[in-house]
mmCIF file of C-alpha atoms in Angstrom:
data_model
loop_
_atom_site.group_PDB
_atom_site.id
_atom_site.type_symbol
_atom_site.label_atom_id
_atom_site.label_comp_id
_atom_site.label_asym_id
_atom_site.label_seq_id
_atom_site.Cartn_x
_atom_site.Cartn_y
_atom_site.Cartn_z
ATOM 1 C CA MET A 1 -52.171 -81.792 111.124
ATOM 2 C CA PRO A 2 -50.926 -79.445 109.109
ATOM 3 C CA VAL A 3 -48.962 -80.420 105.931
ATOM 4 C CA PRO A 4 -46.096 -78.251 106.260
ATOM 5 C CA PRO A 5 -44.535 -76.100 103.021
ATOM 6 C CA GLN A 6 -42.925 -77.831 100.551
ATOM 7 C CA THR A 7 -39.456 -75.864 100.141
ATOM 8 C CA GLN A 8 -38.506 -74.749 97.509
ATOM 9 C CA THR A 9 -34.889 -74.813 95.095
ATOM 10 C CA PRO A 10 -33.105 -71.833 94.827
ATOM 11 C CA PRO A 11 -32.532 -71.392 91.197
ATOM 12 C CA ASP A 12 -28.649 -72.602 90.228
ATOM 13 C CA LEU A 13 -26.701 -68.963 90.887
ATOM 14 C CA SER A 14 -24.452 -69.568 88.635
ATOM 15 C CA ARG A 15 -26.122 -69.875 85.658
ATOM 16 C CA MET A 16 -27.806 -67.342 85.939
ATOM 17 C CA GLN A 17 -24.818 -65.132 86.805
ATOM 18 C CA ARG A 18 -23.374 -66.937 83.178
ATOM 19 C CA ARG A 19 -27.026 -66.497 81.086
ATOM 20 C CA ALA A 20 -26.435 -63.031 82.755
ATOM 21 C CA GLN A 21 -22.655 -62.740 81.795
ATOM 22 C CA GLN A 22 -23.485 -63.682 77.872
ATOM 23 C CA LYS A 23 -26.821 -60.907 77.871
ATOM 24 C CA ASN A 24 -24.333 -57.914 78.169
ATOM 25 C CA LEU A 25 -21.683 -59.344 76.900
ATOM 26 C CA HIS A 26 -23.512 -59.789 73.099
ATOM 27 C CA GLY A 27 -25.489 -56.464 73.516
ATOM 28 C CA GLY A 28 -21.832 -54.324 74.171
ATOM 29 C CA VAL A 29 -21.031 -55.949 71.387
ATOM 30 C CA SER A 30 -23.907 -54.562 69.482
ATOM 31 C CA ARG A 31 -23.309 -51.635 71.067
ATOM 32 C CA ARG A 32 -19.581 -51.100 69.527
ATOM 33 C CA LYS A 33 -20.775 -52.105 66.376
ATOM 34 C CA THR A 34 -23.781 -49.504 66.525
ATOM 35 C CA SER A 35 -20.889 -47.733 67.344
ATOM 36 C CA GLN A 36 -18.488 -47.928 64.666
ATOM 37 C CA GLY A 37 -21.615 -47.649 62.427
ATOM 38 C CA ASN A 38 -23.086 -44.420 63.343
ATOM 39 C CA GLY A 39 -18.426 -43.051 63.115
ATOM 40 C CA GLU A 40 -18.077 -43.962 59.251
ATOM 41 C CA PRO A 41 -20.797 -41.890 57.636
ATOM 42 C CA GLN A 42 -19.367 -38.843 60.346
ATOM 43 C CA LEU A 43 -16.284 -39.272 58.668
ATOM 44 C CA ARG A 44 -17.245 -39.386 55.390
ATOM 45 C CA ARG A 45 -19.210 -35.887 55.622
ATOM 46 C CA LEU A 46 -15.951 -34.197 57.432
ATOM 47 C CA HIS A 47 -13.776 -35.647 54.128
ATOM 48 C CA LEU A 48 -16.455 -34.007 51.663
ATOM 49 C CA LEU A 49 -16.966 -30.972 53.931
ATOM 50 C CA ARG A 50 -13.095 -30.499 53.543
ATOM 51 C CA THR A 51 -13.566 -31.797 49.908
ATOM 52 C CA THR A 52 -16.314 -29.171 49.273
ATOM 53 C CA LEU A 53 -14.034 -26.000 51.245
ATOM 54 C CA VAL A 54 -11.038 -26.892 48.769
ATOM 55 C CA ALA A 55 -12.836 -26.763 45.908
ATOM 56 C CA PHE A 56 -14.699 -23.914 47.025
ATOM 57 C CA ALA A 57 -11.619 -21.804 48.049
ATOM 58 C CA ILE A 58 -10.417 -22.728 44.795
ATOM 59 C CA LEU A 59 -12.526 -21.326 42.738
ATOM 60 C CA CYS A 60 -12.396 -17.990 44.967
ATOM 61 C CA VAL A 61 -8.677 -18.250 43.679
ATOM 62 C CA VAL A 62 -10.053 -18.273 40.181
ATOM 63 C CA ALA A 63 -12.181 -16.277 40.399
ATOM 64 C CA ALA A 64 -10.218 -13.466 41.930
ATOM 65 C CA LEU A 65 -7.111 -13.958 39.303
ATOM 66 C CA ALA A 66 -10.173 -13.675 36.525
ATOM 67 C CA VAL A 67 -11.410 -10.900 38.214
ATOM 68 C CA ILE A 68 -7.708 -9.173 38.256
ATOM 69 C CA ALA A 69 -7.138 -10.152 34.458
ATOM 70 C CA VAL A 70 -10.278 -7.635 33.338
ATOM 71 C CA PHE A 71 -9.958 -5.090 35.448
ATOM 72 C CA PHE A 72 -5.975 -4.734 34.523
ATOM 73 C CA MET A 73 -5.572 -6.078 30.843
ATOM 74 C CA TRP A 74 -9.043 -6.123 29.163
ATOM 75 C CA PRO A 75 -8.813 -4.175 26.211
ATOM 76 C CA ASN A 76 -10.968 -1.299 25.928
ATOM 77 C CA SER A 77 -13.947 -2.182 23.089
ATOM 78 C CA SER A 78 -16.232 0.721 21.478
ATOM 79 C CA ARG A 79 -19.740 -0.333 19.420
ATOM 80 C CA LEU A 80 -18.679 2.934 17.050
ATOM 81 C CA ALA A 81 -16.387 2.030 13.934
ATOM 82 C CA GLN A 82 -12.842 2.400 14.311
ATOM 83 C CA GLY A 83 -11.236 5.423 13.755
ATOM 84 C CA THR A 84 -14.269 7.400 14.434
ATOM 85 C CA GLN A 85 -13.566 10.799 15.614
ATOM 86 C CA VAL A 86 -16.029 12.316 18.316
ATOM 87 C CA ASP A 87 -16.288 15.588 20.011
ATOM 88 C CA PHE A 88 -16.342 14.260 24.037
ATOM 89 C CA VAL A 89 -17.970 17.407 25.859
ATOM 90 C CA ILE A 90 -16.827 17.058 29.806
ATOM 91 C CA ALA A 91 -19.043 19.821 32.021
ATOM 92 C CA PRO A 92 -17.661 21.914 34.360
ATOM 93 C CA GLY A 93 -18.195 20.094 37.824
ATOM 94 C CA THR A 94 -18.822 16.510 36.434
ATOM 95 C CA ASN A 95 -17.383 13.818 38.391
ATOM 96 C CA SER A 96 -15.506 10.365 37.012
ATOM 97 C CA THR A 97 -19.109 8.542 38.042
ATOM 98 C CA GLN A 98 -20.827 10.708 35.323
ATOM 99 C CA ILE A 99 -17.800 11.050 33.286
ATOM 100 C CA ALA A 100 -17.518 7.092 32.621
ATOM 101 C CA ALA A 101 -21.049 7.020 31.661
ATOM 102 C CA ASP A 102 -21.116 9.208 29.302
ATOM 103 C CA LEU A 103 -17.983 7.789 27.661
ATOM 104 C CA LYS A 104 -20.040 4.732 27.172
ATOM 105 C CA HIS A 105 -23.250 6.420 25.612
ATOM 106 C CA ALA A 106 -21.307 8.078 23.315
ATOM 107 C CA GLY A 107 -19.669 4.491 22.274
ATOM 108 C CA LEU A 108 -16.249 4.972 22.654
ATOM 109 C CA ILE A 109 -15.779 3.272 25.781
ATOM 110 C CA GLY A 110 -17.012 -0.501 26.286
ATOM 111 C CA ASN A 111 -17.135 -1.262 30.129
ATOM 112 C CA GLU A 112 -17.610 1.975 32.730
ATOM 113 C CA THR A 113 -16.339 0.185 35.384
ATOM 114 C CA ILE A 114 -12.739 -0.935 33.884
ATOM 115 C CA PHE A 115 -12.342 2.628 33.029
ATOM 116 C CA ARG A 116 -13.276 4.231 36.812
ATOM 117 C CA PHE A 117 -10.827 1.593 37.420
ATOM 118 C CA ARG A 118 -8.373 2.252 35.225
ATOM 119 C CA LEU A 119 -8.838 6.370 35.772
ATOM 120 C CA GLN A 120 -7.904 5.465 39.493
ATOM 121 C CA ARG A 121 -5.563 3.262 39.576
ATOM 122 C CA LEU A 122 -3.542 5.402 36.956
ATOM 123 C CA GLY A 123 -4.167 8.648 40.131
ATOM 124 C CA ALA A 124 -6.065 9.925 36.973
ATOM 125 C CA GLY A 125 -9.024 10.747 38.675
ATOM 126 C CA SER A 126 -8.811 13.974 39.923
ATOM 127 C CA ASN A 127 -6.977 15.395 36.757
ATOM 128 C CA LEU A 128 -10.001 15.222 34.074
ATOM 129 C CA ILE A 129 -9.820 18.823 32.128
ATOM 130 C CA ALA A 130 -13.432 20.507 31.431
ATOM 131 C CA GLY A 131 -13.889 21.053 27.573
ATOM 132 C CA THR A 132 -14.147 19.517 24.641
ATOM 133 C CA HIS A 133 -11.716 16.731 23.679
ATOM 134 C CA LEU A 134 -11.341 15.343 20.677
ATOM 135 C CA LEU A 135 -11.548 11.704 20.766
ATOM 136 C CA VAL A 136 -10.963 8.317 18.262
ATOM 137 C CA SER A 137 -12.582 5.286 19.127
ATOM 138 C CA GLY A 138 -10.767 2.504 19.527
ATOM 139 C CA TRP A 139 -8.357 4.624 21.851
ATOM 140 C CA SER A 140 -7.593 1.802 25.142
ATOM 141 C CA TYR A 141 -8.694 3.872 28.435
ATOM 142 C CA GLU A 142 -5.350 4.806 29.355
ATOM 143 C CA ARG A 143 -4.903 6.571 26.088
ATOM 144 C CA ILE A 144 -9.026 8.052 26.546
ATOM 145 C CA ILE A 145 -7.694 8.763 30.561
ATOM 146 C CA LEU A 146 -4.552 10.398 28.237
ATOM 147 C CA ALA A 147 -5.884 12.589 26.274
ATOM 148 C CA LEU A 148 -9.337 13.896 29.091
ATOM 149 C CA SER A 149 -5.876 14.686 31.083
ATOM 150 C CA SER A 150 -4.535 17.049 28.757
ATOM 151 C CA SER A 151 -6.183 20.281 27.586
ATOM 152 C CA PRO A 152 -9.282 19.974 25.761
ATOM 153 C CA THR A 153 -9.473 20.522 21.284
ATOM 154 C CA SER A 154 -11.311 20.230 19.371
ATOM 155 C CA THR A 155 -9.437 21.373 17.188
ATOM 156 C CA ALA A 156 -7.472 18.587 14.837
ATOM 157 C CA VAL A 157 -5.549 18.054 11.515
ATOM 158 C CA LYS A 158 -5.552 15.820 8.941
ATOM 159 C CA VAL A 159 -1.976 14.048 8.334
ATOM 160 C CA VAL A 160 -1.619 11.897 5.652
ATOM 161 C CA ILE A 161 1.091 9.510 5.906
ATOM 162 C CA PRO A 162 1.910 7.472 2.769
ATOM 163 C CA GLU A 163 3.379 4.291 2.529
ATOM 164 C CA GLY A 164 6.208 4.024 2.723
ATOM 165 C CA SER A 165 7.445 6.421 5.373
ATOM 166 C CA ASN A 166 10.164 6.184 7.347
ATOM 167 C CA ILE A 167 10.170 8.089 10.514
ATOM 168 C CA ALA A 168 12.718 11.248 9.423
ATOM 169 C CA ARG A 169 10.063 11.227 6.782
ATOM 170 C CA ILE A 170 6.887 10.637 9.076
ATOM 171 C CA ALA A 171 8.648 13.793 11.210
ATOM 172 C CA THR A 172 9.204 15.881 8.493
ATOM 173 C CA ILE A 173 5.145 15.957 7.620
ATOM 174 C CA LEU A 174 4.158 15.871 11.171
ATOM 175 C CA HIS A 175 6.779 19.288 11.645
ATOM 176 C CA ASP A 176 4.263 20.706 8.993
ATOM 177 C CA ARG A 177 1.218 20.144 9.495
ATOM 178 C CA LEU A 178 0.865 20.634 13.219
ATOM 179 C CA GLY A 179 3.975 22.287 13.425
ATOM 180 C CA LEU A 180 5.211 19.340 16.279
ATOM 181 C CA SER A 181 9.471 19.518 16.507
ATOM 182 C CA ALA A 182 10.983 17.114 13.734
ATOM 183 C CA ALA A 183 13.998 16.387 16.131
ATOM 184 C CA ALA A 184 11.810 15.669 19.108
ATOM 185 C CA PHE A 185 9.340 13.467 17.615
ATOM 186 C CA GLU A 186 12.539 10.760 15.722
ATOM 187 C CA ALA A 187 14.104 11.095 18.810
ATOM 188 C CA TYR A 188 11.049 9.516 20.778
ATOM 189 C CA ALA A 189 9.854 7.269 17.834
ATOM 190 C CA THR A 190 13.668 5.630 17.417
ATOM 191 C CA THR A 191 13.841 5.277 20.886
ATOM 192 C CA ALA A 192 10.107 4.534 22.031
ATOM 193 C CA ALA A 193 9.659 0.679 21.916
ATOM 194 C CA SER A 194 9.992 -0.174 25.577
ATOM 195 C CA ASP A 195 6.923 2.104 26.111
ATOM 196 C CA PHE A 196 4.533 -0.022 24.493
ATOM 197 C CA LYS A 197 5.778 -3.539 24.200
ATOM 198 C CA GLN A 198 3.783 -4.369 27.448
ATOM 199 C CA GLN A 199 0.950 -3.640 25.529
ATOM 200 C CA TYR A 200 2.556 -5.150 22.258
ATOM 201 C CA PRO A 201 5.593 -8.054 22.645
ATOM 202 C CA TYR A 202 6.182 -7.938 18.992
ATOM 203 C CA LEU A 203 8.070 -5.109 19.962
ATOM 204 C CA GLU A 204 10.417 -6.614 22.189
ATOM 205 C CA SER A 205 12.821 -6.907 19.244
ATOM 206 C CA ALA A 206 12.321 -3.662 17.633
ATOM 207 C CA TYR A 207 16.052 -3.082 16.308
ATOM 208 C CA ASN A 208 17.732 -0.763 19.042
ATOM 209 C CA GLY A 209 14.266 0.235 20.402
ATOM 210 C CA SER A 210 13.036 1.808 17.250
ATOM 211 C CA LEU A 211 9.839 1.994 15.988
ATOM 212 C CA GLU A 212 10.660 1.815 12.212
ATOM 213 C CA GLY A 213 8.086 -0.363 10.509
ATOM 214 C CA TYR A 214 5.646 -0.199 12.604
ATOM 215 C CA LEU A 215 4.311 3.343 12.297
ATOM 216 C CA PHE A 216 1.072 2.649 9.619
ATOM 217 C CA PRO A 217 1.109 4.761 7.288
ATOM 218 C CA ASP A 218 -2.776 5.934 6.626
ATOM 219 C CA THR A 219 -4.418 9.338 6.685
ATOM 220 C CA TYR A 220 -5.344 10.677 10.948
ATOM 221 C CA GLN A 221 -6.891 12.873 12.239
ATOM 222 C CA PHE A 222 -4.569 14.555 14.999
ATOM 223 C CA PRO A 223 -4.953 17.888 17.498
ATOM 224 C CA LYS A 224 -2.584 19.943 16.932
ATOM 225 C CA SER A 225 -1.339 19.719 20.512
ATOM 226 C CA SER A 226 -0.402 15.798 19.826
ATOM 227 C CA THR A 227 2.557 15.365 21.471
ATOM 228 C CA PRO A 228 4.958 12.292 19.972
ATOM 229 C CA GLN A 229 3.967 9.868 22.592
ATOM 230 C CA GLU A 230 0.093 10.282 21.607
ATOM 231 C CA ILE A 231 1.386 9.733 17.889
ATOM 232 C CA CYS A 232 3.081 7.073 18.354
ATOM 233 C CA ALA A 233 0.496 5.197 20.148
ATOM 234 C CA GLU A 234 -1.974 5.994 17.395
ATOM 235 C CA MET A 235 -0.135 4.580 14.499
ATOM 236 C CA LEU A 236 1.059 1.831 16.401
ATOM 237 C CA GLY A 237 -2.835 1.232 17.066
ATOM 238 C CA ARG A 238 -2.957 1.264 13.807
ATOM 239 C CA PHE A 239 -0.330 -0.934 12.653
ATOM 240 C CA ASP A 240 -2.250 -3.533 15.708
ATOM 241 C CA GLN A 241 -5.471 -3.269 13.840
ATOM 242 C CA VAL A 242 -4.669 -4.039 10.457
ATOM 243 C CA TRP A 243 -2.190 -6.366 11.264
ATOM 244 C CA ALA A 244 -4.836 -8.958 13.612
ATOM 245 C CA GLY A 245 -6.351 -8.621 9.429
ATOM 246 C CA LEU A 246 -3.536 -10.608 8.511
ATOM 247 C CA GLN A 247 -3.354 -14.279 8.169
ATOM 248 C CA PRO A 248 0.210 -15.215 7.737
ATOM 249 C CA SER A 249 1.177 -18.398 5.406
ATOM 250 C CA GLY A 250 3.744 -20.157 4.056
ATOM 251 C CA HIS A 251 6.219 -18.019 6.310
ATOM 252 C CA SER A 252 4.941 -19.000 9.408
ATOM 253 C CA ASN A 253 8.817 -20.395 10.587
ATOM 254 C CA TYR A 254 9.932 -16.019 10.168
ATOM 255 C CA SER A 255 8.733 -14.171 13.447
ATOM 256 C CA ILE A 256 6.991 -10.577 13.020
ATOM 257 C CA ALA A 257 9.906 -8.343 13.168
ATOM 258 C CA GLN A 258 11.379 -10.418 10.047
ATOM 259 C CA LEU A 259 7.969 -10.051 8.348
ATOM 260 C CA VAL A 260 7.623 -6.889 8.505
ATOM 261 C CA THR A 261 10.949 -6.178 7.342
ATOM 262 C CA VAL A 262 10.358 -8.041 4.399
ATOM 263 C CA ALA A 263 7.923 -6.002 3.838
ATOM 264 C CA SER A 264 9.835 -2.968 4.567
ATOM 265 C CA LEU A 265 11.654 -3.718 1.589
ATOM 266 C CA VAL A 266 8.694 -4.604 -0.687
ATOM 267 C CA GLU A 267 7.223 -1.390 0.139
ATOM 268 C CA LYS A 268 10.746 0.279 -0.755
ATOM 269 C CA GLU A 269 11.257 -1.743 -4.060
ATOM 270 C CA VAL A 270 8.113 -1.872 -5.770
ATOM 271 C CA SER A 271 6.204 0.929 -8.577
ATOM 272 C CA VAL A 272 3.277 -1.123 -9.534
ATOM 273 C CA PRO A 273 1.002 -2.509 -7.356
ATOM 274 C CA THR A 274 1.036 -5.806 -8.270
ATOM 275 C CA GLU A 275 4.577 -6.586 -8.024
ATOM 276 C CA ARG A 276 4.797 -6.628 -4.589
ATOM 277 C CA PRO A 277 3.961 -10.584 -4.365
ATOM 278 C CA LEU A 278 6.849 -11.125 -7.134
ATOM 279 C CA VAL A 279 9.472 -9.066 -5.569
ATOM 280 C CA ALA A 280 8.231 -10.236 -1.931
ATOM 281 C CA SER A 281 8.916 -14.340 -4.063
ATOM 282 C CA VAL A 282 12.808 -13.234 -4.957
ATOM 283 C CA ILE A 283 13.559 -12.105 -1.663
ATOM 284 C CA TYR A 284 12.475 -15.103 0.562
ATOM 285 C CA ASN A 285 13.854 -17.624 -2.461
ATOM 286 C CA ARG A 286 17.423 -15.874 -2.034
ATOM 287 C CA LEU A 287 16.790 -16.153 1.631
ATOM 288 C CA ASP A 288 16.103 -19.929 0.998
ATOM 289 C CA ARG A 289 19.304 -20.332 -0.983
ATOM 290 C CA ASN A 290 21.425 -17.784 1.504
ATOM 291 C CA MET A 291 21.749 -15.631 -1.696
ATOM 292 C CA ARG A 292 22.320 -11.777 -0.337
ATOM 293 C CA LEU A 293 20.268 -9.666 -1.544
ATOM 294 C CA GLN A 294 21.860 -7.065 -2.725
ATOM 295 C CA LEU A 295 18.856 -4.790 -2.399
ATOM 296 C CA CYS A 296 19.413 -0.834 -3.725
ATOM 297 C CA SER A 297 17.312 0.094 -1.769
ATOM 298 C CA THR A 298 18.922 -1.049 1.809
ATOM 299 C CA VAL A 299 21.890 0.822 0.449
ATOM 300 C CA GLN A 300 19.707 4.472 -0.848
ATOM 301 C CA ILE A 301 18.355 4.889 2.766
ATOM 302 C CA LEU A 302 22.240 5.400 3.696
ATOM 303 C CA LEU A 303 22.750 7.739 1.350
ATOM 304 C CA PRO A 304 22.524 11.404 1.462
ATOM 305 C CA ASP A 305 19.624 13.652 0.060
ATOM 306 C CA PRO A 306 19.136 13.642 -3.027
ATOM 307 C CA ALA A 307 21.510 10.686 -4.037
ATOM 308 C CA LYS A 308 18.900 8.632 -2.171
ATOM 309 C CA ASN A 309 16.581 8.251 -5.289
ATOM 310 C CA LYS A 310 19.794 8.296 -7.989
ATOM 311 C CA LEU A 311 18.815 5.423 -11.077
ATOM 312 C CA ARG A 312 22.261 4.017 -10.536
ATOM 313 C CA LEU A 313 24.298 3.179 -7.553
ATOM 314 C CA THR A 314 28.019 3.822 -7.918
ATOM 315 C CA ALA A 315 30.743 0.871 -6.704
ATOM 316 C CA VAL A 316 31.326 3.191 -3.749
ATOM 317 C CA ASP A 317 27.735 3.642 -2.768
ATOM 318 C CA LEU A 318 27.871 0.059 -2.914
ATOM 319 C CA ALA A 319 30.216 -0.018 -0.391
ATOM 320 C CA THR A 320 28.824 2.653 2.196
ATOM 321 C CA PRO A 321 29.400 0.403 5.583
ATOM 322 C CA SER A 322 26.537 -0.389 7.826
ATOM 323 C CA PRO A 323 24.216 -3.631 9.157
ATOM 324 C CA TYR A 324 21.563 -2.406 6.772
ATOM 325 C CA ASN A 325 23.538 -2.957 3.937
ATOM 326 C CA THR A 326 22.622 -6.250 2.468
ATOM 327 C CA TYR A 327 24.889 -6.172 -0.264
ATOM 328 C CA LEU A 328 28.013 -6.199 2.012
ATOM 329 C CA HIS A 329 26.413 -8.813 4.446
ATOM 330 C CA ALA A 330 23.852 -11.588 4.358
ATOM 331 C CA GLY A 331 19.962 -12.313 5.885
ATOM 332 C CA LEU A 332 17.225 -9.559 6.559
ATOM 333 C CA PRO A 333 18.499 -6.451 7.615
ATOM 334 C CA PRO A 334 18.675 -6.214 11.412
ATOM 335 C CA GLY A 335 15.558 -3.950 11.204
ATOM 336 C CA PRO A 336 12.778 -2.367 8.639
ATOM 337 C CA ILE A 337 13.798 0.350 6.748
ATOM 338 C CA ALA A 338 10.563 2.199 6.513
ATOM 339 C CA ASN A 339 7.116 1.783 7.343
ATOM 340 C CA PRO A 340 4.478 -0.430 4.697
ATOM 341 C CA GLY A 341 1.301 -0.355 4.390
ATOM 342 C CA LYS A 342 -1.078 -3.131 4.157
ATOM 343 C CA ALA A 343 -0.305 -4.171 1.023
ATOM 344 C CA ALA A 344 3.306 -5.136 1.130
ATOM 345 C CA LEU A 345 2.137 -6.600 4.823
ATOM 346 C CA GLU A 346 0.302 -8.883 2.245
ATOM 347 C CA ALA A 347 2.806 -8.928 0.380
ATOM 348 C CA ALA A 348 5.303 -9.915 2.957
ATOM 349 C CA LEU A 349 2.780 -12.789 4.707
ATOM 350 C CA LYS A 350 1.670 -14.401 1.294
ATOM 351 C CA PRO A 351 3.933 -14.306 -1.774
ATOM 352 C CA ALA A 352 3.938 -15.320 -4.531
ATOM 353 C CA GLN A 353 5.419 -18.687 -5.712
ATOM 354 C CA THR A 354 7.796 -18.047 -8.171
ATOM 355 C CA SER A 355 11.619 -19.400 -9.048
ATOM 356 C CA TYR A 356 13.279 -15.368 -9.053
ATOM 357 C CA LEU A 357 16.019 -14.431 -7.655
ATOM 358 C CA TYR A 358 16.289 -11.500 -9.611
ATOM 359 C CA PHE A 359 14.123 -8.207 -10.149
ATOM 360 C CA VAL A 360 15.786 -5.533 -13.037
ATOM 361 C CA LEU A 361 13.719 -2.197 -13.858
ATOM 362 C CA THR A 362 12.697 -1.583 -17.367
ATOM 363 C CA GLY A 363 9.813 0.229 -17.453
ATOM 364 C CA LYS A 364 9.725 4.143 -16.905
ATOM 365 C CA ASP A 365 6.338 3.631 -15.245
ATOM 366 C CA GLY A 366 8.442 1.534 -12.706
ATOM 367 C CA SER A 367 7.617 -2.106 -13.574
ATOM 368 C CA GLN A 368 10.411 -4.416 -13.110
ATOM 369 C CA THR A 369 11.538 -7.491 -15.030
ATOM 370 C CA PHE A 370 11.807 -10.952 -13.527
ATOM 371 C CA ALA A 371 14.560 -13.477 -13.777
ATOM 372 C CA SER A 372 15.194 -16.959 -12.156
ATOM 373 C CA THR A 373 18.922 -17.299 -13.993
ATOM 374 C CA SER A 374 21.987 -15.317 -14.212
ATOM 375 C CA ALA A 375 21.061 -15.198 -17.989
ATOM 376 C CA GLU A 376 17.973 -14.015 -17.257
ATOM 377 C CA PHE A 377 18.676 -11.151 -15.294
ATOM 378 C CA GLU A 378 22.222 -10.312 -17.357
ATOM 379 C CA THR A 379 19.326 -9.906 -20.874
ATOM 380 C CA ALA A 380 16.721 -8.022 -18.837
ATOM 381 C CA LYS A 381 19.935 -5.336 -16.876
ATOM 382 C CA LEU A 382 20.546 -4.693 -21.005
ATOM 383 C CA LYS A 383 16.848 -4.053 -21.298
ATOM 384 C CA SER A 384 17.082 -1.674 -19.131
ATOM 385 C CA LYS A 385 20.264 0.469 -20.205
ATOM 386 C CA GLU A 386 18.128 0.803 -23.494
ATOM 387 C CA VAL A 387 15.477 2.121 -21.926
ATOM 388 C CA PHE A 388 17.468 4.165 -19.184
ATOM 389 C CA GLY A 389 20.907 4.351 -20.215
ATOM 390 C CA GLN A 390 24.119 3.737 -18.457
#
């Protein structure tokens, strides 16, 4: 008889369900861990991207500021020797791009793009005049643009400004050589510091806005059509060039305005060149001891001609009221009394190291006797009287 089939035991469903749940549970944990693991690198990438973008933005801002500084403030440089005169020709119909290229080729500017930018900023792009212009190497971009915008001329006049000339004397020389109004030049030069203080910040301290002391005495070639502003610009540029080449030493606690004032005093008090550092030492020694300078030059500039050059000053002369009168007022005058040359500027920066407190004119060649004590000073005065009389 047939054997009946064996009954199979059904699987334990509850056990299988638990295993499936555990499997699903383990798989879920695994997936969550994987999801978290993939998110952290993504966050790091986002953070790195943001950091890169910020750094790039900062770099762009710095680069933009650098470009602005170059185009607005970068000084002109010339491959020619400073002060070299060049007859520069603008042919009729020449555009500003070609003019910039020609200026570069002539060695008068350092960068064509900056020249064109300054030209547009000044609104002078269409104002450049055809013809022959006298230009000088070392001029600023603005000075060149001003010259090229003025009536062309290749006629220059040699003008010699002696060391120690004050503004009034310079005005007379310019009138004699160029026919320029002396009154117009003097009126401008004694008030024009504000026109140049952005380019030369030390002019911020110029007394009453005067350029006295900063119009460097030298030999110049000025076009006959020069204006007071153009002449002052060139003389200031020459002063700045000379000053930049000097190295202050020993009295750096004095401002540029004070040092130039000392130099002007040295220039007016000295006839023998080797005595400049000695006179400078007397000035600083007296200032250090709070002694009045009592320099005759600060009174002579106040007197009318021809009294300015008299050898002996009277008691009335010495009482002339003025802030420049160092017999009446302690310390330095409020500003330079003349325009010093390079040697006087050097003496102000590097005075001799002495104990001298006095000096007296004792030689007909302009030489002086220096003294450290009152007794020595009295002896020197007697010697002066022997040579020059009472």
